PDB file of C-alpha atoms in Angstrom:
ATOM      1  CA  MET A   1      -9.163   3.974 -20.634  1.00 73.00           C
ATOM      2  CA  SER A   2     -12.186   4.120 -18.380  1.00 90.00           C
ATOM      3  CA  SER A   3     -15.918   4.142 -19.051  1.00 94.00           C
ATOM      4  CA  LEU A   4     -19.178   4.216 -17.128  1.00 98.00           C
ATOM      5  CA  VAL A   5     -22.297   2.580 -18.584  1.00 98.00           C
ATOM      6  CA  LEU A   6     -25.728   2.625 -16.974  1.00 98.00           C
ATOM      7  CA  LEU A   7     -26.978  -0.849 -17.860  1.00 98.00           C
ATOM      8  CA  GLY A   8     -30.252  -0.671 -15.929  1.00 98.00           C
ATOM      9  CA  THR A   9     -31.799   2.447 -14.420  1.00 98.00           C
ATOM     10  CA  GLY A  10     -35.102   1.054 -13.155  1.00 97.00           C
ATOM     11  CA  CYS A  11     -36.553  -0.151  -9.887  1.00 95.00           C
ATOM     12  CA  PRO A  12     -38.669  -3.153  -8.798  1.00 92.00           C
ATOM     13  CA  SER A  13     -41.541  -2.011 -11.046  1.00 91.00           C
ATOM     14  CA  PRO A  14     -41.251  -3.892 -14.379  1.00 92.00           C
ATOM     15  CA  SER A  15     -40.473  -1.620 -17.317  1.00 95.00           C
ATOM     16  CA  ASP A  16     -39.483  -2.242 -20.913  1.00 95.00           C
ATOM     17  CA  LEU A  17     -37.686   1.128 -20.857  1.00 96.00           C
ATOM     18  CA  ARG A  18     -35.708   0.703 -17.659  1.00 98.00           C
ATOM     19  CA  PHE A  19     -34.347  -2.697 -16.636  1.00 98.00           C
ATOM     20  CA  GLY A  20     -33.222  -3.550 -13.106  1.00 98.00           C
ATOM     21  CA  PRO A  21     -30.483  -1.477 -11.451  1.00 98.00           C
ATOM     22  CA  SER A  22     -26.970  -2.207 -12.670  1.00 98.00           C
ATOM     23  CA  THR A  23     -23.950  -0.066 -13.511  1.00 98.00           C
ATOM     24  CA  LEU A  24     -20.796  -1.104 -15.372  1.00 98.00           C
ATOM     25  CA  PHE A  25     -17.459   0.573 -14.741  1.00 98.00           C
ATOM     26  CA  THR A  26     -14.564  -0.415 -16.992  1.00 96.00           C
ATOM     27  CA  HIS A  27     -10.937   0.505 -16.314  1.00 94.00           C
ATOM     28  CA  ASP A  28      -7.826  -0.840 -18.031  1.00 91.00           C
ATOM     29  CA  ASN A  29      -9.872  -3.580 -19.708  1.00 92.00           C
ATOM     30  CA  LYS A  30     -11.270  -4.801 -16.376  1.00 96.00           C
ATOM     31  CA  ASN A  31     -15.044  -4.828 -15.939  1.00 97.00           C
ATOM     32  CA  TYR A  32     -16.576  -4.025 -12.568  1.00 98.00           C
ATOM     33  CA  LEU A  33     -20.337  -4.530 -12.247  1.00 98.00           C
ATOM     34  CA  PHE A  34     -22.344  -2.774  -9.547  1.00 98.00           C
ATOM     35  CA  ASP A  35     -25.571  -4.637  -8.770  1.00 98.00           C
ATOM     36  CA  CYS A  36     -27.216  -7.307 -10.824  1.00 98.00           C
ATOM     37  CA  GLY A  37     -30.783  -6.295 -11.576  1.00 98.00           C
ATOM     38  CA  SER A  38     -33.294  -7.930 -13.884  1.00 98.00           C
ATOM     39  CA  GLY A  39     -32.072  -8.171 -17.484  1.00 98.00           C
ATOM     40  CA  VAL A  40     -28.435  -7.407 -16.711  1.00 98.00           C
ATOM     41  CA  THR A  41     -27.060 -10.050 -19.096  1.00 98.00           C
ATOM     42  CA  GLN A  42     -29.171  -8.729 -21.963  1.00 98.00           C
ATOM     43  CA  ARG A  43     -28.015  -5.179 -21.251  1.00 98.00           C
ATOM     44  CA  LEU A  44     -24.386  -6.351 -21.097  1.00 98.00           C
ATOM     45  CA  SER A  45     -24.832  -8.012 -24.472  1.00 98.00           C
ATOM     46  CA  ALA A  46     -26.295  -4.837 -25.942  1.00 98.00           C
ATOM     47  CA  ALA A  47     -23.322  -2.903 -24.541  1.00 98.00           C
ATOM     48  CA  GLY A  48     -20.925  -5.305 -26.263  1.00 98.00           C
ATOM     49  CA  VAL A  49     -19.698  -6.974 -23.079  1.00 98.00           C
ATOM     50  CA  ARG A  50     -19.884 -10.727 -22.501  1.00 98.00           C
ATOM     51  CA  SER A  51     -21.027 -12.019 -19.118  1.00 98.00           C
ATOM     52  CA  SER A  52     -17.766 -13.973 -19.024  1.00 98.00           C
ATOM     53  CA  GLU A  53     -15.841 -10.686 -19.142  1.00 98.00           C
ATOM     54  CA  ILE A  54     -17.105  -9.391 -15.783  1.00 98.00           C
ATOM     55  CA  ASP A  55     -14.159  -9.420 -13.372  1.00 98.00           C
ATOM     56  CA  VAL A  56     -15.971  -8.590 -10.109  1.00 98.00           C
ATOM     57  CA  VAL A  57     -19.608  -8.007  -9.125  1.00 98.00           C
ATOM     58  CA  PHE A  58     -20.168  -5.487  -6.318  1.00 98.00           C
ATOM     59  CA  VAL A  59     -23.543  -5.683  -4.555  1.00 98.00           C
ATOM     60  CA  THR A  60     -24.909  -2.665  -2.699  1.00 98.00           C
ATOM     61  CA  HIS A  61     -27.569  -4.401  -0.607  1.00 97.00           C
ATOM     62  CA  MET A  62     -29.819  -7.431  -0.436  1.00 98.00           C
ATOM     63  CA  HIS A  63     -33.019  -6.107  -2.002  1.00 97.00           C
ATOM     64  CA  SER A  64     -34.266  -8.410  -4.754  1.00 97.00           C
ATOM     65  CA  ASP A  65     -34.110  -5.872  -7.589  1.00 96.00           C
ATOM     66  CA  HIS A  66     -30.332  -5.584  -7.064  1.00 98.00           C
ATOM     67  CA  ILE A  67     -29.478  -9.299  -6.978  1.00 98.00           C
ATOM     68  CA  VAL A  68     -32.251 -11.100  -8.876  1.00 98.00           C
ATOM     69  CA  ASP A  69     -30.114 -11.981 -11.933  1.00 98.00           C
ATOM     70  CA  LEU A  70     -26.982 -13.057 -10.095  1.00 98.00           C
ATOM     71  CA  TYR A  71     -27.415 -16.709 -11.046  1.00 98.00           C
ATOM     72  CA  GLN A  72     -28.151 -15.761 -14.663  1.00 98.00           C
ATOM     73  CA  LEU A  73     -24.888 -13.809 -14.790  1.00 98.00           C
ATOM     74  CA  TYR A  74     -23.033 -16.748 -13.228  1.00 98.00           C
ATOM     75  CA  ILE A  75     -24.378 -19.400 -15.603  1.00 97.00           C
ATOM     76  CA  SER A  76     -24.288 -17.260 -18.755  1.00 98.00           C
ATOM     77  CA  GLY A  77     -20.690 -16.306 -18.042  1.00 98.00           C
ATOM     78  CA  TRP A  78     -19.808 -19.986 -17.866  1.00 98.00           C
ATOM     79  CA  HIS A  79     -21.678 -20.625 -21.121  1.00 97.00           C
ATOM     80  CA  GLN A  80     -19.654 -17.828 -22.724  1.00 97.00           C
ATOM     81  CA  GLY A  81     -16.338 -19.336 -21.699  1.00 97.00           C
ATOM     82  CA  ARG A  82     -15.422 -17.901 -18.307  1.00 98.00           C
ATOM     83  CA  ASP A  83     -12.466 -19.978 -17.127  1.00 97.00           C
ATOM     84  CA  SER A  84     -11.799 -18.273 -13.785  1.00 97.00           C
ATOM     85  CA  LYS A  85     -13.726 -17.855 -10.539  1.00 98.00           C
ATOM     86  CA  PHE A  86     -16.997 -15.931 -10.499  1.00 98.00           C
ATOM     87  CA  LYS A  87     -16.255 -13.167  -7.969  1.00 98.00           C
ATOM     88  CA  VAL A  88     -18.860 -11.319  -5.918  1.00 98.00           C
ATOM     89  CA  VAL A  89     -18.276  -8.664  -3.248  1.00 98.00           C
ATOM     90  CA  GLY A  90     -21.203  -7.618  -1.104  1.00 98.00           C
ATOM     91  CA  PRO A  91     -22.853  -7.179   2.281  1.00 98.00           C
ATOM     92  CA  ARG A  92     -23.465  -9.715   4.997  1.00 97.00           C
ATOM     93  CA  GLY A  93     -25.878 -12.347   3.690  1.00 97.00           C
ATOM     94  CA  ILE A  94     -24.693 -12.434   0.084  1.00 98.00           C
ATOM     95  CA  LYS A  95     -22.799 -15.708   0.519  1.00 98.00           C
ATOM     96  CA  ALA A  96     -25.792 -17.555   2.000  1.00 98.00           C
ATOM     97  CA  PHE A  97     -27.969 -16.119  -0.751  1.00 98.00           C
ATOM     98  CA  PHE A  98     -25.672 -17.342  -3.509  1.00 98.00           C
ATOM     99  CA  ASP A  99     -25.217 -20.739  -1.883  1.00 98.00           C
ATOM    100  CA  ASN A 100     -29.003 -21.076  -1.719  1.00 98.00           C
ATOM    101  CA  LEU A 101     -29.273 -20.130  -5.402  1.00 97.00           C
ATOM    102  CA  LEU A 102     -26.897 -22.939  -6.297  1.00 97.00           C
ATOM    103  CA  THR A 103     -28.871 -25.351  -4.116  1.00 98.00           C
ATOM    104  CA  ALA A 104     -32.095 -24.372  -5.875  1.00 98.00           C
ATOM    105  CA  PHE A 105     -30.512 -24.884  -9.317  1.00 97.00           C
ATOM    106  CA  ARG A 106     -28.375 -27.883  -8.373  1.00 97.00           C
ATOM    107  CA  SER A 107     -30.251 -30.492 -10.424  1.00 97.00           C
ATOM    108  CA  GLU A 108     -30.414 -28.184 -13.435  1.00 95.00           C
ATOM    109  CA  LEU A 109     -26.730 -27.298 -13.203  1.00 96.00           C
ATOM    110  CA  ASP A 110     -25.610 -30.898 -12.667  1.00 97.00           C
ATOM    111  CA  GLY A 111     -27.572 -31.901 -15.741  1.00 96.00           C
ATOM    112  CA  ARG A 112     -25.858 -29.244 -17.841  1.00 94.00           C
ATOM    113  CA  ILE A 113     -22.433 -30.232 -16.559  1.00 96.00           C
ATOM    114  CA  GLN A 114     -22.970 -33.907 -17.353  1.00 96.00           C
ATOM    115  CA  TRP A 115     -24.562 -33.405 -20.773  1.00 94.00           C
ATOM    116  CA  GLU A 116     -22.892 -30.318 -22.230  1.00 94.00           C
ATOM    117  CA  LYS A 117     -19.314 -31.440 -21.494  1.00 95.00           C
ATOM    118  CA  ARG A 118     -17.907 -27.915 -21.462  1.00 95.00           C
ATOM    119  CA  PRO A 119     -14.118 -27.609 -21.090  1.00 96.00           C
ATOM    120  CA  ASN A 120     -14.084 -24.676 -18.641  1.00 97.00           C
ATOM    121  CA  MET A 121     -15.210 -26.314 -15.404  1.00 96.00           C
ATOM    122  CA  GLN A 122     -13.096 -23.868 -13.406  1.00 97.00           C
ATOM    123  CA  GLY A 123     -15.532 -21.190 -14.564  1.00 97.00           C
ATOM    124  CA  LEU A 124     -18.114 -22.654 -12.167  1.00 98.00           C
ATOM    125  CA  GLU A 125     -15.896 -21.973  -9.175  1.00 98.00           C
ATOM    126  CA  TYR A 126     -16.844 -18.896  -7.212  1.00 98.00           C
ATOM    127  CA  GLU A 127     -15.526 -16.551  -4.555  1.00 98.00           C
ATOM    128  CA  ILE A 128     -17.974 -14.592  -2.415  1.00 98.00           C
ATOM    129  CA  THR A 129     -16.528 -11.887  -0.162  1.00 98.00           C
ATOM    130  CA  GLU A 130     -18.733 -10.441   2.562  1.00 98.00           C
ATOM    131  CA  ILE A 131     -17.553  -6.974   3.501  1.00 95.00           C
ATOM    132  CA  ASP A 132     -17.754  -4.160   5.995  1.00 89.00           C
ATOM    133  CA  ASP A 133     -16.701  -0.547   5.544  1.00 80.00           C
ATOM    134  CA  ARG A 134     -13.079  -1.440   6.365  1.00 88.00           C
ATOM    135  CA  PHE A 135     -12.794  -3.452   3.154  1.00 94.00           C
ATOM    136  CA  THR A 136     -11.010  -2.044   0.104  1.00 94.00           C
ATOM    137  CA  PHE A 137     -10.679  -3.676  -3.291  1.00 96.00           C
ATOM    138  CA  SER A 138      -7.433  -2.750  -5.050  1.00 93.00           C
ATOM    139  CA  SER A 139      -6.123  -3.713  -8.472  1.00 88.00           C
ATOM    140  CA  ASP A 140      -3.357  -1.897 -10.343  1.00 80.00           C
ATOM    141  CA  ASP A 141      -4.282   1.803 -10.156  1.00 88.00           C
ATOM    142  CA  ILE A 142      -7.911   1.430  -9.077  1.00 95.00           C
ATOM    143  CA  SER A 143      -9.395   1.130  -5.605  1.00 97.00           C
ATOM    144  CA  ILE A 144     -13.035   0.513  -4.737  1.00 98.00           C
ATOM    145  CA  LEU A 145     -14.164   1.368  -1.224  1.00 97.00           C
ATOM    146  CA  PRO A 146     -17.570   0.471   0.229  1.00 97.00           C
ATOM    147  CA  PHE A 147     -19.185   2.844   2.691  1.00 97.00           C
ATOM    148  CA  GLU A 148     -22.425   2.459   4.622  1.00 97.00           C
ATOM    149  CA  VAL A 149     -25.497   4.387   3.530  1.00 97.00           C
ATOM    150  CA  ASP A 150     -28.870   4.780   5.221  1.00 94.00           C
ATOM    151  CA  HIS A 151     -31.437   2.449   3.667  1.00 95.00           C
ATOM    152  CA  PHE A 152     -32.936   1.379   7.014  1.00 88.00           C
ATOM    153  CA  PRO A 153     -34.451  -1.090   7.729  1.00 93.00           C
ATOM    154  CA  VAL A 154     -32.134  -2.762   5.183  1.00 91.00           C
ATOM    155  CA  GLU A 155     -28.804  -3.169   6.983  1.00 95.00           C
ATOM    156  CA  PRO A 156     -26.089  -3.111   5.918  1.00 97.00           C
ATOM    157  CA  ALA A 157     -26.443  -1.152   2.693  1.00 97.00           C
ATOM    158  CA  TYR A 158     -23.435   0.230   0.856  1.00 98.00           C
ATOM    159  CA  GLY A 159     -22.420   2.831  -1.644  1.00 98.00           C
ATOM    160  CA  TYR A 160     -19.093   2.486  -3.446  1.00 98.00           C
ATOM    161  CA  GLN A 161     -16.326   5.022  -3.988  1.00 98.00           C
ATOM    162  CA  ILE A 162     -14.185   4.284  -7.059  1.00 98.00           C
ATOM    163  CA  LYS A 163     -10.769   5.928  -7.267  1.00 97.00           C
ATOM    164  CA  TYR A 164      -8.576   5.497 -10.330  1.00 96.00           C
ATOM    165  CA  THR A 165      -5.917   7.247 -12.347  1.00 92.00           C
ATOM    166  CA  GLN A 166      -6.580   8.631 -15.813  1.00 86.00           C
ATOM    167  CA  LYS A 167      -3.813  10.479 -17.682  1.00 84.00           C
ATOM    168  CA  ASN A 168      -1.887  10.790 -14.393  1.00 86.00           C
ATOM    169  CA  VAL A 169      -4.865  12.469 -12.697  1.00 91.00           C
ATOM    170  CA  GLU A 170      -6.831  10.838  -9.868  1.00 94.00           C
ATOM    171  CA  LYS A 171     -10.534  10.513 -10.602  1.00 97.00           C
ATOM    172  CA  VAL A 172     -13.371   9.669  -8.224  1.00 98.00           C
ATOM    173  CA  VAL A 173     -16.737   8.155  -9.124  1.00 98.00           C
ATOM    174  CA  VAL A 174     -19.282   7.396  -6.400  1.00 98.00           C
ATOM    175  CA  ILE A 175     -22.248   5.031  -6.671  1.00 98.00           C
ATOM    176  CA  SER A 176     -24.911   5.654  -4.036  1.00 98.00           C
ATOM    177  CA  GLY A 177     -26.783   2.371  -3.995  1.00 97.00           C
ATOM    178  CA  ASP A 178     -30.226   2.736  -2.420  1.00 96.00           C
ATOM    179  CA  THR A 179     -30.311   5.314   0.358  1.00 97.00           C
ATOM    180  CA  ARG A 180     -32.137   8.164   1.974  1.00 95.00           C
ATOM    181  CA  LYS A 181     -30.159  11.403   2.324  1.00 96.00           C
ATOM    182  CA  SER A 182     -26.901  10.165   3.812  1.00 95.00           C
ATOM    183  CA  GLU A 183     -24.195  12.210   5.505  1.00 96.00           C
ATOM    184  CA  ASN A 184     -21.731   9.362   5.029  1.00 97.00           C
ATOM    185  CA  LEU A 185     -22.410   9.420   1.300  1.00 98.00           C
ATOM    186  CA  ILE A 186     -21.851  13.188   1.189  1.00 98.00           C
ATOM    187  CA  GLN A 187     -18.508  12.698   2.904  1.00 98.00           C
ATOM    188  CA  HIS A 188     -17.357   9.996   0.466  1.00 98.00           C
ATOM    189  CA  ALA A 189     -18.655  11.922  -2.557  1.00 98.00           C
ATOM    190  CA  ASN A 190     -16.930  15.162  -1.593  1.00 98.00           C
ATOM    191  CA  GLY A 191     -15.383  16.669  -4.725  1.00 98.00           C
ATOM    192  CA  ALA A 192     -16.159  13.580  -6.827  1.00 98.00           C
ATOM    193  CA  ASP A 193     -15.905  13.778 -10.600  1.00 98.00           C
ATOM    194  CA  ALA A 194     -19.261  11.989 -10.828  1.00 98.00           C
ATOM    195  CA  LEU A 195     -21.971  10.882  -8.428  1.00 98.00           C
ATOM    196  CA  VAL A 196     -24.355   8.163  -9.622  1.00 98.00           C
ATOM    197  CA  HIS A 197     -27.364   8.575  -7.342  1.00 98.00           C
ATOM    198  CA  GLU A 198     -30.774   6.952  -6.970  1.00 98.00           C
ATOM    199  CA  VAL A 199     -33.906   9.096  -6.947  1.00 97.00           C
ATOM    200  CA  PHE A 200     -37.464   8.648  -5.703  1.00 93.00           C
ATOM    201  CA  VAL A 201     -39.809  10.835  -7.735  1.00 91.00           C
ATOM    202  CA  ASP A 202     -43.282   9.833  -6.538  1.00 82.00           C
ATOM    203  CA  LEU A 203     -45.820   7.022  -6.375  1.00 71.00           C
ATOM    204  CA  GLU A 204     -49.404   7.312  -7.525  1.00 69.00           C
ATOM    205  CA  PHE A 205     -51.675   5.711  -4.953  1.00 62.00           C
ATOM    206  CA  ASP A 206     -53.325   2.457  -6.018  1.00 63.00           C
ATOM    207  CA  GLU A 207     -55.418   0.796  -3.318  1.00 73.00           C
ATOM    208  CA  LYS A 208     -55.088  -2.606  -5.023  1.00 76.00           C
ATOM    209  CA  ARG A 209     -51.347  -2.776  -4.440  1.00 78.00           C
ATOM    210  CA  MET A 210     -50.490  -0.312  -1.683  1.00 64.00           C
ATOM    211  CA  SER A 211     -51.665   1.378   1.488  1.00 80.00           C
ATOM    212  CA  GLN A 212     -51.045   4.942   2.601  1.00 84.00           C
ATOM    213  CA  GLU A 213     -48.217   3.504   4.712  1.00 84.00           C
ATOM    214  CA  THR A 214     -46.690   2.109   1.516  1.00 73.00           C
ATOM    215  CA  LEU A 215     -46.351   5.612   0.082  1.00 74.00           C
ATOM    216  CA  VAL A 216     -44.763   6.974   3.251  1.00 71.00           C
ATOM    217  CA  ASN A 217     -42.410   4.059   3.875  1.00 74.00           C
ATOM    218  CA  VAL A 218     -41.124   3.629   0.322  1.00 76.00           C
ATOM    219  CA  CYS A 219     -40.369   7.337   0.086  1.00 73.00           C
ATOM    220  CA  ASP A 220     -38.769   7.281   3.543  1.00 77.00           C
ATOM    221  CA  TYR A 221     -35.804   5.070   2.616  1.00 80.00           C
ATOM    222  CA  HIS A 222     -35.075   6.666  -0.742  1.00 94.00           C
ATOM    223  CA  THR A 223     -33.979  10.174  -1.796  1.00 95.00           C
ATOM    224  CA  THR A 224     -36.236  12.826  -3.340  1.00 95.00           C
ATOM    225  CA  PRO A 225     -35.038  15.043  -6.226  1.00 95.00           C
ATOM    226  CA  LYS A 226     -34.746  18.046  -3.904  1.00 96.00           C
ATOM    227  CA  GLU A 227     -32.601  16.021  -1.491  1.00 97.00           C
ATOM    228  CA  VAL A 228     -30.422  14.679  -4.312  1.00 97.00           C
ATOM    229  CA  GLY A 229     -29.748  18.278  -5.334  1.00 98.00           C
ATOM    230  CA  GLU A 230     -28.786  19.170  -1.767  1.00 98.00           C
ATOM    231  CA  ILE A 231     -26.430  16.182  -1.595  1.00 98.00           C
ATOM    232  CA  ALA A 232     -24.712  17.042  -4.888  1.00 98.00           C
ATOM    233  CA  ASN A 233     -24.383  20.686  -3.852  1.00 98.00           C
ATOM    234  CA  ILE A 234     -22.934  20.013  -0.399  1.00 98.00           C
ATOM    235  CA  ALA A 235     -20.541  17.409  -1.798  1.00 98.00           C
ATOM    236  CA  ASN A 236     -19.583  19.763  -4.638  1.00 98.00           C
ATOM    237  CA  VAL A 237     -19.614  16.978  -7.225  1.00 98.00           C
ATOM    238  CA  LYS A 238     -18.725  17.853 -10.796  1.00 97.00           C
ATOM    239  CA  LYS A 239     -21.423  15.726 -12.429  1.00 98.00           C
ATOM    240  CA  LEU A 240     -24.666  14.219 -11.123  1.00 98.00           C
ATOM    241  CA  ILE A 241     -25.946  11.089 -12.853  1.00 98.00           C
ATOM    242  CA  LEU A 242     -29.422   9.907 -11.867  1.00 98.00           C
ATOM    243  CA  THR A 243     -30.504   6.262 -11.830  1.00 98.00           C
ATOM    244  CA  HIS A 244     -32.873   3.796 -10.082  1.00 97.00           C
ATOM    245  CA  PHE A 245     -35.929   5.922 -10.865  1.00 96.00           C
ATOM    246  CA  VAL A 246     -39.063   5.306  -8.823  1.00 94.00           C
ATOM    247  CA  PRO A 247     -41.298   5.128 -10.811  1.00 91.00           C
ATOM    248  CA  PRO A 248     -39.633   4.306 -14.159  1.00 92.00           C
ATOM    249  CA  VAL A 249     -41.703   6.941 -16.030  1.00 92.00           C
ATOM    250  CA  PHE A 250     -41.851  10.473 -14.626  1.00 91.00           C
ATOM    251  CA  ASP A 251     -41.700  14.177 -15.480  1.00 94.00           C
ATOM    252  CA  GLU A 252     -38.003  14.632 -16.313  1.00 95.00           C
ATOM    253  CA  LYS A 253     -38.183  18.429 -16.566  1.00 96.00           C
ATOM    254  CA  LYS A 254     -39.674  18.681 -13.087  1.00 95.00           C
ATOM    255  CA  VAL A 255     -36.992  16.394 -11.633  1.00 96.00           C
ATOM    256  CA  ILE A 256     -34.251  18.585 -13.101  1.00 97.00           C
ATOM    257  CA  LYS A 257     -36.017  21.723 -11.864  1.00 96.00           C
ATOM    258  CA  ASP A 258     -36.306  20.336  -8.329  1.00 96.00           C
ATOM    259  CA  ILE A 259     -32.656  19.257  -8.234  1.00 97.00           C
ATOM    260  CA  SER A 260     -31.500  22.573  -9.693  1.00 97.00           C
ATOM    261  CA  GLN A 261     -32.891  24.467  -6.707  1.00 96.00           C
ATOM    262  CA  ALA A 262     -29.733  23.457  -4.829  1.00 97.00           C
ATOM    263  CA  TYR A 263     -27.311  22.030  -7.403  1.00 98.00           C
ATOM    264  CA  LYS A 264     -26.026  24.110 -10.328  1.00 96.00           C
ATOM    265  CA  GLY A 265     -23.713  21.519 -11.878  1.00 97.00           C
ATOM    266  CA  GLU A 266     -24.322  19.093 -14.730  1.00 97.00           C
ATOM    267  CA  ILE A 267     -27.385  16.864 -14.256  1.00 98.00           C
ATOM    268  CA  ILE A 268     -27.844  13.728 -16.333  1.00 98.00           C
ATOM    269  CA  ILE A 269     -31.131  11.822 -16.427  1.00 98.00           C
ATOM    270  CA  GLY A 270     -29.795   8.307 -16.806  1.00 98.00           C
ATOM    271  CA  GLU A 271     -31.140   5.914 -19.428  1.00 98.00           C
ATOM    272  CA  ASP A 272     -30.450   2.231 -19.956  1.00 98.00           C
ATOM    273  CA  LEU A 273     -27.246   1.661 -21.956  1.00 98.00           C
ATOM    274  CA  MET A 274     -26.192   5.293 -21.584  1.00 98.00           C
ATOM    275  CA  SER A 275     -22.414   5.728 -21.611  1.00 97.00           C
ATOM    276  CA  VAL A 276     -21.228   8.691 -19.545  1.00 96.00           C
ATOM    277  CA  ASP A 277     -17.886  10.398 -20.113  1.00 89.00           C
ATOM    278  CA  ILE A 278     -15.981  11.182 -16.920  1.00 87.00           C
ATOM    279  CA  LYS A 279     -13.657  14.125 -17.654  1.00 77.00           C
TER     280      LYS A 279
END
C-alpha cells in the first residue's frame, strides 16, 4: 500500500496552522520524507509515524525552512530506537550542513551518549548522499528521481519524481520543491497521477520587514496560482495538490479560481496532516 501525507504546508512565516514544509510518502511499509521543515517530528507523531521509522530523507534545496529540523529528526529518531543509519539525500552542500550541525551539538550529544547509555549506538551513524540529476534512488518497486527546478539564485534546487507500482499499475507522484514556473518540472510531471506543487499567493507590504524589492524578488522565485494552473494543464496531471503556501493564510476560493483558468482537473488545497489518496 502507498500513502501521501502533507505533514507541513507552510513557509518561513511562523504559523500555528501550517508548519514548515514536509511531505511523507509511504510505500510497502517504507517511509520517505521530503524536506524537514519546522515541527516535522511533531507532525510525524500526529500522523502516527515515529521519527525512527523514516527510511530516507530527501531534501529539495538548502533554504532554512526545508532543513531546519534535520537535527531534531536525527536525535529524536535515535531516542525512539532507530538502530540503523540516518540517511539523507540532497543537493550539494547538505553534507557540510549536517556535519556542521553535529559539530554545533557535539557537547550536547556526547553528554547524552555518556549519561543515557542507550543500546542503539548504530542509530547515530549517518549516510549523506549529495546528488545531481543523474542520481536515482531505487528500492524494490519504487524509484525516486531528482530533477533540477528553477529557484535561482538557489542552486541547485530539485523536485522529485516518484514512480511505483500499485496493483500492477505504474503510478507517478511529483513533488515540485520550491520553484518558479519550470519547464523541466513540466516534463517530469507529464501525465503524473499527482503533482504536489508550491504556490506563492501574495505578500502584504510591511515597511518594517520588507522593501519593494522584497515583494518582487520573493514572488520571482516562486510560482503564482495562475502559473501553477498552467503547469498542471500543460503536464496533464490527474490531481494537483497545493502546498508551501506564501503566506500561510490566504483566500482559498480565489486561489482555486485563478488556477482553474487553465487547469480543469482536481485541485486540493493542502492542509497539515492531510492524507491524499492517489488512485
